[in-house]
Amino acid sequence: MSIVLVPVGKVDPAELRPLREFLGGIFSADVKVAGRVPLPAAALNPGRGQYDAEVVLESLPSSGEAAGADRALEVAGVDLYLPGMNFVFGIADRKKALISLLRLRQSFYGLPEDAEVFRRRTVVEAVHELGHTFGLAHCEDSRCVMHFSNTIADTDRKGPGFCPSCRSRLAAGETRPGQRQGRKD
Ligand SMILES: [Zn+2]
Ligand SMILES: [Zn+2]
């Protein structure tokens, strides 16, 4: 199993470090970081100042480092939305996923920056979206990483871990590509 992290647009490589450290253990995967890809200009909605998450995800090159991996996780620094939604923390579609780091920062909420909180949120959102790519749906257990995050408080309530039910489904090798998750997280 291999997971490739793909920075999209301007992303500090240091901010990918927690993902490199933790995703491998969680998914029993080899984790690599690919060269960064540009944010597609067509994804920008100038009126909203946000990028359409689907357009960003679909623009991931079908050749190159990401194509050779079992899963690709794009990491963006800009704000993402889907039509009909104010914002999304991330989305997943079959074998690829996308998260935004913007709303994981305390500074986004007018609070002093907290590196530990930021790292934890980054891992939680990455595991959640990758969980979808392994076929896991949203879970009713509010402590499970697959619980739906409507706000950052939901993200903070859950940890990066799977509940026993989700963990056993993951371990059972139900690794069919996930359904498209056009949801807020
Ligand atoms: Zn669960
Ligand atoms: Zn979700």
Coordinates of C-alpha atoms and ligand atoms in Angstrom, one line a residue:
M1 CA 0.0 0.0 0.0
S2 CA 1.4 3.4 -0.9
I3 CA 0.1 6.9 -0.3
V4 CA 1.5 9.9 -2.0
L5 CA 1.1 13.4 -0.6
V6 CA 0.7 16.1 -3.2
P7 CA 1.1 19.8 -2.2
V8 CA -1.2 21.9 -4.2
G9 CA -0.2 25.5 -4.6
K10 CA 1.8 27.2 -1.9
V11 CA 2.2 24.8 1.1
D12 CA 5.0 24.8 3.6
P13 CA 6.7 21.4 3.3
A14 CA 7.1 21.3 7.1
E15 CA 3.4 21.2 7.5
L16 CA 3.3 17.8 5.6
R17 CA 5.7 16.3 8.2
P18 CA 3.0 15.0 10.6
L19 CA 1.2 13.3 7.7
R20 CA 4.4 11.6 6.6
E21 CA 5.0 10.5 10.2
F22 CA 1.5 9.2 11.1
L23 CA -0.3 8.1 7.9
G24 CA 2.1 5.2 7.3
G25 CA 1.3 3.6 10.6
I26 CA -2.4 4.2 10.5
F27 CA -2.8 2.7 7.0
S28 CA 0.1 0.4 6.9
A29 CA 1.4 2.3 4.0
D30 CA 4.5 3.7 2.5
V31 CA 4.1 7.5 2.4
K32 CA 5.9 9.7 0.0
V33 CA 5.7 13.4 -0.9
A34 CA 5.4 14.3 -4.5
G35 CA 6.4 17.5 -6.2
R36 CA 3.9 20.3 -5.8
V37 CA 1.3 20.9 -8.5
P38 CA -0.2 24.3 -9.3
L39 CA -3.7 25.3 -8.1
P40 CA -5.8 25.2 -11.2
A41 CA -6.9 28.8 -12.1
A42 CA -10.3 27.5 -13.2
A43 CA -11.0 26.4 -9.7
L44 CA -10.9 29.9 -8.3
N45 CA -14.3 31.6 -7.6
P46 CA -13.2 35.2 -7.4
G47 CA -16.5 36.3 -5.8
R48 CA -16.1 33.9 -3.0
G49 CA -12.3 34.0 -2.8
Q50 CA -12.4 30.2 -2.5
Y51 CA -11.5 27.3 -4.7
D52 CA -13.9 24.7 -6.0
A53 CA -12.7 21.5 -4.3
E54 CA -13.9 19.2 -7.1
V55 CA -12.1 21.2 -9.8
V56 CA -8.9 21.1 -7.7
L57 CA -9.2 17.3 -7.1
E58 CA -10.0 16.5 -10.8
S59 CA -7.0 18.5 -12.0
L60 CA -4.6 16.2 -10.2
P61 CA -2.3 15.0 -13.1
S62 CA -3.2 11.4 -14.2
S63 CA 0.5 10.8 -14.8
G64 CA 3.4 11.3 -12.6
E65 CA 4.1 10.4 -9.0
A66 CA 0.5 10.5 -7.8
A67 CA -0.6 8.1 -10.5
G68 CA 1.8 5.4 -9.4
A69 CA 0.5 5.3 -5.8
D70 CA -2.5 3.4 -4.4
R71 CA -3.9 6.6 -2.9
A72 CA -3.1 10.3 -3.4
L73 CA -3.8 13.0 -0.9
E74 CA -3.7 16.5 -2.1
V75 CA -2.9 19.2 0.5
A76 CA -3.9 22.8 -0.2
G77 CA -3.4 26.0 1.7
V78 CA -6.4 27.8 0.3
D79 CA -10.0 27.7 1.3
L80 CA -12.2 25.1 -0.5
Y81 CA -15.9 25.0 -1.2
L82 CA -18.4 22.9 -3.1
P83 CA -21.4 24.5 -4.8
G84 CA -24.2 24.8 -2.2
M85 CA -21.7 24.7 0.8
N86 CA -20.0 27.5 2.6
F87 CA -16.8 25.6 2.8
V88 CA -15.3 22.1 3.0
F89 CA -12.4 20.8 5.1
G90 CA -11.8 18.3 2.3
I91 CA -13.3 15.9 -0.2
A92 CA -12.6 12.4 -1.4
D93 CA -13.3 10.7 -4.7
R94 CA -12.4 7.0 -5.2
K95 CA -8.6 6.7 -4.8
K96 CA -7.8 10.4 -4.3
A97 CA -8.6 13.0 -1.6
L98 CA -8.0 16.6 -0.9
I99 CA -7.8 18.6 2.3
S100 CA -7.3 22.3 3.1
L101 CA -5.0 23.4 5.9
L102 CA -6.6 26.9 6.1
R103 CA -9.4 26.2 8.6
L104 CA -7.2 23.9 10.7
R105 CA -5.2 26.9 12.0
Q106 CA -6.2 28.6 15.2
S107 CA -5.5 31.9 13.6
F108 CA -8.4 31.4 11.2
Y109 CA -10.7 31.6 14.2
G110 CA -8.9 34.7 15.6
L111 CA -6.9 32.7 18.2
P112 CA -3.2 32.5 18.8
E113 CA -1.5 29.8 16.6
D114 CA -1.0 26.4 18.2
A115 CA 1.3 24.1 16.4
E116 CA 0.2 21.0 18.3
V117 CA -3.5 21.7 17.6
F118 CA -2.8 22.3 14.0
R119 CA -0.8 19.1 13.6
R120 CA -3.5 17.0 15.2
R121 CA -6.3 18.5 13.0
T122 CA -4.2 17.9 9.9
V123 CA -3.8 14.3 10.7
V124 CA -7.5 13.9 11.7
E125 CA -8.7 15.5 8.4
A126 CA -6.2 13.5 6.3
V127 CA -7.2 10.2 7.9
H128 CA -10.9 11.0 7.5
E129 CA -10.6 11.7 3.8
L130 CA -8.3 8.8 3.2
G131 CA -10.8 6.7 5.1
H132 CA -13.4 7.5 2.5
T133 CA -11.0 6.4 -0.2
F134 CA -11.0 3.0 1.5
G135 CA -14.7 2.8 1.3
L136 CA -15.6 3.9 4.8
A137 CA -18.7 6.1 5.2
H138 CA -19.5 8.5 7.9
C139 CA -19.7 7.0 11.4
E140 CA -22.2 7.9 14.2
D141 CA -19.5 7.6 16.9
S142 CA -18.6 11.3 17.5
R143 CA -15.1 10.2 18.8
C144 CA -14.4 8.2 15.6
V145 CA -12.3 9.8 12.9
M146 CA -15.0 9.0 10.4
H147 CA -17.6 11.1 12.2
F148 CA -18.8 13.9 10.0
S149 CA -17.2 17.3 10.8
N150 CA -19.5 20.2 10.4
T151 CA -17.3 22.6 12.4
I152 CA -13.8 22.6 13.7
A153 CA -15.2 21.7 17.1
D154 CA -16.3 18.3 15.6
T155 CA -12.8 17.8 14.3
D156 CA -11.4 18.5 17.8
R157 CA -13.8 16.2 19.5
K158 CA -12.8 13.2 17.5
G159 CA -9.2 11.8 17.3
P160 CA -7.3 10.4 14.4
G161 CA -8.3 6.9 15.4
F162 CA -11.0 4.7 14.1
C163 CA -13.8 3.2 16.3
P164 CA -13.6 -0.6 16.6
S165 CA -16.3 -1.0 13.9
C166 CA -14.5 1.2 11.3
R167 CA -11.2 -0.2 12.3
S168 CA -12.3 -3.8 11.7
R169 CA -13.8 -2.9 8.3
L170 CA -10.6 -1.2 7.3
A171 CA -8.5 -4.2 8.5
A172 CA -10.9 -6.6 6.8
G173 CA -9.5 -5.2 3.6
E174 CA -12.6 -3.5 2.4
T175 CA -10.4 -1.4 0.4
R176 CA -12.6 -0.9 -2.6
P177 CA -12.2 2.7 -3.9
G178 CA -14.6 5.0 -1.9
Q179 CA -17.7 6.6 -3.3
R180 CA -17.5 10.2 -4.0
Q181 CA -18.1 12.2 -0.8
G182 CA -19.6 15.5 -1.7
R183 CA -19.9 16.5 1.9
K184 CA -18.5 19.1 4.2
D185 CA -15.6 17.0 5.2
Ligands
ZN1 ZN -16.3 4.7 13.3
ZN2 ZN -16.5 12.7 5.3

